Short mmCIF file of C-alpha atoms and ligand atoms in Angstrom, two decimals:
data_model
loop_
_atom_site.label_atom_id
_atom_site.label_comp_id
_atom_site.label_asym_id
_atom_site.label_seq_id
_atom_site.Cartn_x
_atom_site.Cartn_y
_atom_site.Cartn_z
CA UNK A 1 75.44 122.37 85.06
CA UNK A 2 73.13 119.79 83.57
CA UNK A 3 73.49 119.26 79.65
CA UNK A 4 70.81 121.62 77.77
CA UNK A 5 67.86 118.56 76.88
CA UNK A 6 67.29 117.71 72.98
CA UNK A 7 64.67 118.98 71.67
CA UNK A 8 62.60 115.92 71.20
CA UNK A 9 64.11 115.23 75.43
CA UNK A 10 61.54 118.67 76.71
CA UNK A 11 59.14 117.47 78.25
CA UNK A 12 55.47 119.54 77.62
CA UNK A 13 53.95 122.34 78.33
CA UNK A 14 56.97 123.76 77.69
CA UNK A 15 57.88 127.34 76.42
CA UNK A 16 59.73 128.18 73.87
CA UNK A 17 61.66 131.34 73.35
CA UNK A 18 63.61 131.84 69.64
CA UNK A 19 66.57 133.76 69.85
CA UNK A 20 67.27 134.23 66.25
CA UNK A 21 63.31 135.74 66.57
CA UNK A 22 63.49 137.99 69.91
CA UNK A 23 67.23 139.32 68.73
CA UNK A 24 65.52 140.79 65.42
CA UNK A 25 62.54 142.42 67.30
CA UNK A 26 65.01 144.11 69.67
CA UNK A 27 66.96 145.20 67.63
CA UNK A 28 63.92 146.34 65.24
CA UNK A 29 62.53 148.15 67.86
CA UNK A 30 65.65 149.46 68.69
CA UNK A 31 66.16 151.26 64.83
CA UNK A 32 62.35 152.15 64.62
CA UNK A 33 63.10 154.59 68.25
CA UNK A 34 66.88 155.48 67.29
CA UNK A 35 65.78 156.37 63.65
CA UNK A 36 63.67 158.48 65.49
CA UNK A 37 65.65 159.86 67.57
CA UNK A 38 63.70 158.29 70.61
CA UNK A 39 64.93 156.60 73.48
CA UNK A 40 63.47 153.03 74.13
CA UNK A 41 62.94 151.87 77.54
CA UNK A 42 60.92 149.08 77.52
CA UNK A 43 58.93 147.58 79.98
CA UNK A 44 60.06 143.91 81.17
CA UNK A 45 56.58 142.89 82.12
CA UNK A 46 56.43 140.47 78.90
CA UNK A 47 60.13 138.74 79.43
CA UNK A 48 60.61 139.46 82.75
CA UNK A 49 63.88 138.09 82.05
CA UNK A 50 67.39 139.55 82.90
CA UNK A 51 68.73 137.72 80.30
CA UNK A 52 66.48 139.23 78.28
CA UNK A 53 66.39 143.17 79.70
CA UNK A 54 70.61 142.78 79.04
CA UNK A 55 70.08 142.40 75.80
CA UNK A 56 67.88 145.22 74.89
CA UNK A 57 70.20 147.21 76.97
CA UNK A 58 73.97 146.38 74.65
CA UNK A 59 71.11 147.07 71.95
CA UNK A 60 70.80 150.39 72.91
CA UNK A 61 67.26 150.93 75.49
CA UNK A 62 68.02 154.15 77.36
CA UNK A 63 66.28 151.99 80.38
CA UNK A 64 64.10 149.78 81.18
CA UNK A 65 60.38 149.87 82.42
CA UNK A 66 58.84 147.89 85.07
CA UNK A 67 55.13 148.02 87.06
CA UNK A 68 55.87 146.73 90.66
CA UNK A 69 58.73 147.58 92.59
CA UNK A 70 59.33 143.57 92.65
CA UNK A 71 60.17 143.92 88.51
CA UNK A 72 62.25 146.71 89.52
CA UNK A 73 63.90 145.06 91.99
CA UNK A 74 64.73 141.61 89.53
CA UNK A 75 65.82 143.43 87.38
CA UNK A 76 69.41 145.23 88.74
CA UNK A 77 71.65 142.71 87.67
CA UNK A 78 70.56 143.34 84.01
CA UNK A 79 72.81 146.25 84.41
CA UNK A 80 69.78 148.78 84.11
CA UNK A 81 71.04 152.03 85.76
CA UNK A 82 67.63 154.11 84.79
CA UNK A 83 64.19 153.03 85.55
CA UNK A 84 60.41 153.65 85.68
CA UNK A 85 57.70 152.40 88.02
CA UNK A 86 54.74 152.96 85.64
CA UNK A 87 52.36 152.03 88.64
CA UNK A 88 50.09 154.05 91.12
CA UNK A 89 52.49 153.06 94.33
CA UNK A 90 50.29 154.18 97.84
CA UNK A 91 51.46 151.65 99.85
CA UNK A 92 53.52 153.34 103.07
CA UNK A 93 56.28 149.63 103.65
CA UNK A 94 57.59 150.87 99.89
CA UNK A 95 59.29 153.60 101.56
CA UNK A 96 62.64 151.50 101.99
CA UNK A 97 62.79 149.77 98.78
CA UNK A 98 62.18 152.89 96.80
CA UNK A 99 65.08 154.12 98.39
CA UNK A 100 67.13 150.65 98.52
CA UNK A 101 66.25 151.37 94.83
CA UNK A 102 67.46 154.99 95.00
CA UNK A 103 70.79 154.03 95.60
CA UNK A 104 71.49 150.85 93.58
CA UNK A 105 70.19 153.86 89.85
CA UNK A 106 71.70 156.28 88.52
CA UNK A 107 67.50 157.38 88.41
CA UNK A 108 64.05 156.04 89.78
CA UNK A 109 61.05 157.51 88.14
CA UNK A 110 57.79 156.97 90.11
CA UNK A 111 54.48 157.71 88.51
CA UNK A 112 51.10 159.83 89.59
CA UNK A 113 48.06 158.95 88.18
CA UNK A 114 45.70 161.41 89.36
CA UNK A 115 45.12 164.15 92.00
CA UNK A 116 43.47 161.24 94.49
CA UNK A 117 46.68 159.09 93.70
CA UNK A 118 48.77 162.42 93.78
CA UNK A 119 47.81 163.20 97.68
CA UNK A 120 48.58 159.38 98.60
CA UNK A 121 51.98 159.41 96.89
CA UNK A 122 53.52 162.22 98.17
CA UNK A 123 53.27 160.85 102.15
CA UNK A 124 54.62 158.53 101.00
CA UNK A 125 57.67 160.08 99.20
CA UNK A 126 57.89 161.74 102.56
CA UNK A 127 58.60 158.35 104.33
CA UNK A 128 61.56 158.19 101.98
CA UNK A 129 63.54 161.33 102.66
CA UNK A 130 64.47 161.94 99.78
CA UNK A 131 63.23 164.30 96.64
CA UNK A 132 61.70 161.56 94.22
CA UNK A 133 61.42 161.97 90.64
CA UNK A 134 58.34 161.56 88.85
CA UNK A 135 56.22 161.39 85.59
CA UNK A 136 52.51 162.30 85.37
CA UNK A 137 50.25 159.66 83.65
CA UNK A 138 47.38 160.79 81.56
CA UNK A 139 44.53 158.69 80.07
CA UNK A 140 43.89 158.51 75.90
CA UNK A 141 41.52 155.70 76.21
CA UNK A 142 42.61 153.52 77.94
CA UNK A 143 40.07 154.65 81.06
CA UNK A 144 42.54 152.81 84.05
CA UNK A 145 45.11 154.62 85.55
CA UNK A 146 45.98 158.65 84.60
CA UNK A 147 44.86 161.77 84.33
CA UNK A 148 41.17 161.99 82.68
CA UNK A 149 40.14 166.19 82.17
CA UNK A 150 43.52 167.75 82.36
CA UNK A 151 41.87 170.96 84.26
CA UNK A 152 43.79 168.38 87.73
CA UNK A 153 46.62 168.49 85.35
CA UNK A 154 47.71 171.50 86.94
CA UNK A 155 46.77 171.35 90.47
CA UNK A 156 48.91 168.21 90.56
CA UNK A 157 51.64 169.86 89.66
CA UNK A 158 51.05 172.40 91.96
CA UNK A 159 50.79 169.79 94.78
CA UNK A 160 54.57 168.28 92.95
CA UNK A 161 55.71 171.51 93.54
CA UNK A 162 54.86 172.12 96.98
CA UNK A 163 56.29 168.88 97.88
CA UNK A 164 59.98 168.79 99.31
CA UNK A 165 60.05 165.43 97.85
CA UNK A 166 59.07 165.00 94.14
CA UNK A 167 59.85 167.12 90.83
CA UNK A 168 57.74 166.35 88.19
CA UNK A 169 60.22 164.92 85.60
CA UNK A 170 57.95 164.39 82.58
CA UNK A 171 54.67 163.07 81.46
CA UNK A 172 53.84 159.61 80.16
CA UNK A 173 49.97 157.47 78.99
CA UNK A 174 49.92 153.92 77.94
CA UNK A 175 47.55 153.54 74.97
CA UNK A 176 46.80 150.30 75.62
CA UNK A 177 42.88 151.04 73.97
CA UNK A 178 45.02 150.84 70.89
CA UNK A 179 44.76 147.18 70.51
CA UNK A 180 41.08 147.08 69.57
CA UNK A 181 41.83 150.11 66.66
CA UNK A 182 42.35 148.49 62.96
CA UNK A 183 45.42 149.37 61.42
CA UNK A 184 43.92 151.59 59.10
CA UNK A 185 42.72 154.06 62.25
CA UNK A 186 46.11 153.70 64.34
CA UNK A 187 48.40 156.36 63.17
CA UNK A 188 45.05 158.30 63.88
CA UNK A 189 44.25 157.73 66.63
CA UNK A 190 48.63 157.85 67.92
CA UNK A 191 48.30 161.61 66.63
CA UNK A 192 45.74 162.43 69.36
CA UNK A 193 47.21 160.24 72.04
CA UNK A 194 50.98 162.65 71.01
CA UNK A 195 48.35 165.86 71.24
CA UNK A 196 46.69 165.13 73.99
CA UNK A 197 49.47 164.07 76.10
CA UNK A 198 51.26 167.36 74.75
CA UNK A 199 48.76 169.72 75.87
CA UNK A 200 48.61 168.45 79.59
CA UNK A 201 52.47 169.34 78.83
CA UNK A 202 52.24 173.05 77.25
CA UNK A 203 50.42 173.55 80.06
CA UNK A 204 53.34 173.28 82.37
CA UNK A 205 56.19 173.32 81.23
CA UNK A 206 57.31 172.49 77.84
CA UNK A 207 60.38 171.04 78.16
CA UNK A 208 59.59 168.23 80.17
CA UNK A 209 59.73 164.69 78.30
CA UNK A 210 56.76 162.54 76.97
CA UNK A 211 56.38 159.29 76.90
CA UNK A 212 53.62 156.91 75.73
CA UNK A 213 53.88 153.90 73.56
CA UNK A 214 53.15 150.46 73.56
CA UNK A 215 53.71 147.45 71.27
CA UNK A 216 50.98 148.55 69.11
CA UNK A 217 51.61 152.59 68.92
CA UNK A 218 55.75 152.53 69.72
CA UNK A 219 56.66 152.65 65.93
CA UNK A 220 53.98 154.82 64.99
CA UNK A 221 54.77 157.28 67.43
CA UNK A 222 58.01 157.18 67.41
CA UNK A 223 57.91 157.97 63.15
CA UNK A 224 55.50 160.36 64.23
CA UNK A 225 57.04 162.54 66.56
CA UNK A 226 59.20 165.16 64.78
CA UNK A 227 60.59 166.29 68.62
CA UNK A 228 57.63 166.28 70.23
CA UNK A 229 57.95 162.90 72.04
CA UNK A 230 61.22 161.86 73.82
CA UNK A 231 61.18 158.22 74.77
CA UNK A 232 58.81 155.28 74.18
CA UNK A 233 57.68 152.07 76.64
CA UNK A 234 56.69 148.51 74.50
CA UNK A 235 57.19 145.96 76.27
CA UNK A 236 54.92 142.75 74.29
CA UNK A 237 56.95 143.18 70.96
CA UNK A 238 59.92 141.51 72.23
CA UNK A 239 58.40 137.56 72.05
CA UNK A 240 55.10 138.67 69.94
CA UNK A 241 51.32 136.87 70.58
CA UNK A 242 48.01 136.99 68.69
CA UNK A 243 47.13 140.33 69.81
CA UNK A 244 50.29 141.72 68.08
CA UNK A 245 50.88 139.66 65.07
CA UNK A 246 47.03 138.58 64.13
CA UNK A 247 44.92 141.47 65.19
CA UNK A 248 46.65 144.44 65.38
CA UNK A 249 49.21 143.82 62.45
CA UNK A 250 51.76 145.29 64.32
CA UNK A 251 54.10 142.25 63.64
CA UNK A 252 54.11 139.04 61.58
CA UNK A 253 53.23 135.43 62.21
CA UNK A 254 56.64 133.89 61.71
CA UNK A 255 58.50 137.62 63.91
CA UNK A 256 56.52 135.45 66.68
CA UNK A 257 59.50 134.27 69.23
CA UNK A 258 58.07 132.47 72.26
CA UNK A 259 55.48 129.12 71.63
CA UNK A 260 54.14 126.71 73.82
CA UNK A 261 55.11 123.25 72.81
CA UNK A 262 53.04 121.07 73.67
CA UNK A 263 51.16 117.90 73.55
CA UNK A 264 48.24 116.37 71.56
CA UNK A 265 46.46 113.73 75.25
CA UNK A 266 43.12 112.92 73.75
CA UNK A 267 41.04 113.41 70.80
CA UNK A 268 37.48 112.28 72.39
CA UNK A 269 35.60 112.88 69.41
CA UNK A 270 35.68 113.56 66.22
CA UNK A 271 36.37 117.60 65.20
CA UNK A 272 38.86 118.06 69.01
CA UNK A 273 41.65 116.81 69.99
CA UNK A 274 42.68 117.77 73.91
CA UNK A 275 46.60 118.93 74.86
CA UNK A 276 48.43 119.22 78.27
CA UNK A 277 48.37 122.42 77.76
CA UNK A 278 44.95 124.84 79.68
CA UNK A 279 44.86 128.13 81.44
CA UNK A 280 48.11 126.86 83.68
CA UNK A 281 50.30 126.81 80.52
CA UNK A 282 48.60 129.65 78.78
CA UNK A 283 46.73 131.55 80.65
CA UNK A 284 42.95 132.24 80.10
CA UNK A 285 43.30 135.67 77.60
CA UNK A 286 41.52 135.39 74.67
CA UNK A 287 40.96 136.98 72.06
CA UNK A 288 37.39 139.03 71.24
CA UNK A 289 36.43 135.06 68.98
CA UNK A 290 37.73 132.83 72.03
CA UNK A 291 41.02 132.37 71.02
CA UNK A 292 43.30 131.43 73.87
CA UNK A 293 46.54 129.65 71.06
CA UNK A 294 46.47 129.04 67.97
CA UNK A 295 48.86 126.79 66.06
CA UNK A 296 52.18 128.46 64.92
CA UNK A 297 53.20 126.16 61.79
CA UNK A 298 49.84 127.31 59.68
CA UNK A 299 47.46 124.49 60.14
CA UNK A 300 43.90 125.70 60.81
CA UNK A 301 44.05 124.85 65.02
CA UNK A 302 42.65 126.80 67.83
CA UNK A 303 42.66 126.25 71.11
CA UNK A 304 38.73 126.94 72.15
CA UNK A 305 38.64 125.88 75.12
CA UNK A 306 40.70 124.85 78.96
CA UNK A 307 40.76 124.04 82.33
CA UNK A 308 43.73 123.55 83.66
CA UNK A 309 45.57 121.00 82.43
CA UNK A 310 43.32 120.47 79.33
CA UNK A 311 43.16 122.60 76.33
CA UNK A 312 40.71 122.14 73.85
CA UNK A 313 41.74 121.98 70.15
CA UNK A 314 39.33 122.31 67.07
CA UNK A 315 39.62 123.83 63.51
CA UNK A 316 40.01 122.32 60.23
CA UNK A 317 43.46 120.20 61.09
CA UNK A 318 42.16 119.15 64.43
CA UNK A 319 41.40 115.17 62.55
CA UNK A 320 45.16 114.62 61.16
CA UNK A 321 46.86 114.98 64.13
CA UNK A 322 48.01 111.93 66.32
CA UNK A 323 47.62 111.42 70.17
CA UNK A 324 50.88 111.62 71.09
CA UNK A 325 52.12 114.50 69.19
CA UNK A 326 53.71 117.63 69.59
CA UNK A 327 53.08 121.14 68.28
CA UNK A 328 53.78 124.80 69.06
CA UNK A 329 51.27 127.43 69.94
CA UNK A 330 51.00 131.23 69.58
CA UNK A 331 49.12 132.34 72.99
CA UNK A 332 46.58 135.09 72.07
CA UNK A 333 48.75 137.25 75.22
CA UNK A 334 52.02 136.34 76.02
CA UNK A 335 52.85 137.99 79.04
CA UNK A 336 50.89 136.03 81.45
CA UNK A 337 52.04 132.95 79.81
CA UNK A 338 55.83 133.95 80.71
CA UNK A 339 54.67 134.97 84.54
CA UNK A 340 53.77 131.28 84.87
CA UNK A 341 56.62 129.79 83.89
CA UNK A 342 59.73 129.65 86.15
CA UNK A 343 62.29 128.90 83.20
CA UNK A 344 62.53 129.70 78.92
CA UNK A 345 64.22 126.88 76.89
CA UNK A 346 66.00 129.12 74.44
CA UNK A 347 66.35 127.42 70.77
CA UNK A 348 68.01 128.48 67.27
CA UNK A 349 67.11 126.38 63.72
CA UNK A 350 65.21 123.58 65.91
CA UNK A 351 68.40 123.06 68.44
CA UNK A 352 67.95 124.35 72.28
CA UNK A 353 70.49 126.57 72.39
CA UNK A 354 70.40 127.95 76.32
CA UNK A 355 67.62 127.76 79.15
CA UNK A 356 66.53 131.24 80.97
CA UNK A 357 65.46 131.61 83.93
CA UNK A 358 62.48 134.22 84.52
CA UNK A 359 63.54 136.12 87.50
CA UNK A 360 60.50 138.60 87.43
CA UNK A 361 58.45 135.51 87.68
CA UNK A 362 55.98 136.28 90.00
CA UNK A 363 56.76 139.60 90.98
CA UNK A 364 53.98 141.65 91.73
CA UNK A 365 54.50 143.54 95.00
C1 PLP B 401 51.60 151.23 82.30
C2 PLP B 401 52.35 150.38 80.64
N1 PLP B 401 53.88 150.82 79.73
C3 PLP B 401 54.14 150.60 78.68
C4 PLP B 401 53.31 149.06 78.42
C5 PLP B 401 53.57 147.51 77.37
O1 PLP B 401 52.80 147.83 76.52
P1 PLP B 401 52.09 146.53 75.32
O2 PLP B 401 52.27 145.39 75.87
O3 PLP B 401 51.73 147.26 74.13
O4 PLP B 401 54.33 146.12 74.91
C6 PLP B 401 52.27 148.23 79.18
C7 PLP B 401 51.72 147.28 78.62
O5 PLP B 401 50.29 147.03 80.06
C8 PLP B 401 52.07 149.43 80.17
O6 PLP B 401 51.03 149.22 81.58
#
């Protein structure tokens, strides 16, 4: 095995994970769920790493959530026994992969996301020759997947009930629309979410579990659950980003556990510095104010534009930067940043302590 590089030897751009902050984020979310008797089933789309999944499971996570079968397959070495693939699967060629996953797990849950989807999903289910455990998605304002008109819930449940290849095992929601809701209004929106998913569930079978809960809402959902919610599935909370630390007030900036180390490579004009991290390192997601990343050390420095290998840095502290200087940036949206790198460098107290592979990087099928 190659010896670990020192911090100063790291090439840039490099994705750094702060081990202590990551561990604190994992512990904190688990404790918030445990305190209210709600299961934590974290979404792995943010970290895509077996090393992180293992820590979540060791801390008490009941299972993992994935978007794609490829992510689920990549997480098997974590020792996970219960997986939920929260996506609208339709491809008949995926039947054998679903069967193989079921054989390697105690429990695999799949999603149905509308009447139209259910019809096609049931054809895929029949090809597996198995009885699939199914969670029904309810739209709670994001306007993506999930039943919009609750009148359809009964028809979907009936279609599942008629099939020998599916069994309705619960309801879920992804309230990603909370990312645009000010902190003061989040609790009210969470209550609406819980009420809506429970209303859908209550018309079918009150004993079925309800699983809402993204990173903005998970703690609020757990606190408001009062026996109505059985699990939450936050993902981004493990690392955090501008969205969670600056916009939604979900965590503090000094809890953010992932940064991109970049080098100032030029200062072409007053008020502007260029760094060697562009859309291929920081990704192209930005805040509503057009910020792609900010300096992690509190200096007033924002990446305001990216091309593939350059970031444009502006802000009050930009003229004090030196060409060749290295600094840490907090990305606007962390999940796609991880998906751009083969491995992350793990640090503790400013020292490099490990390197982790991103096993599910690019596993979008
Ligand atoms: C279905 C589903 N569940 C859970 C999550 C996790 O939410 P967050 O990114 O806020 O952690 C996502 C995120 O996209 C999702 O799509």
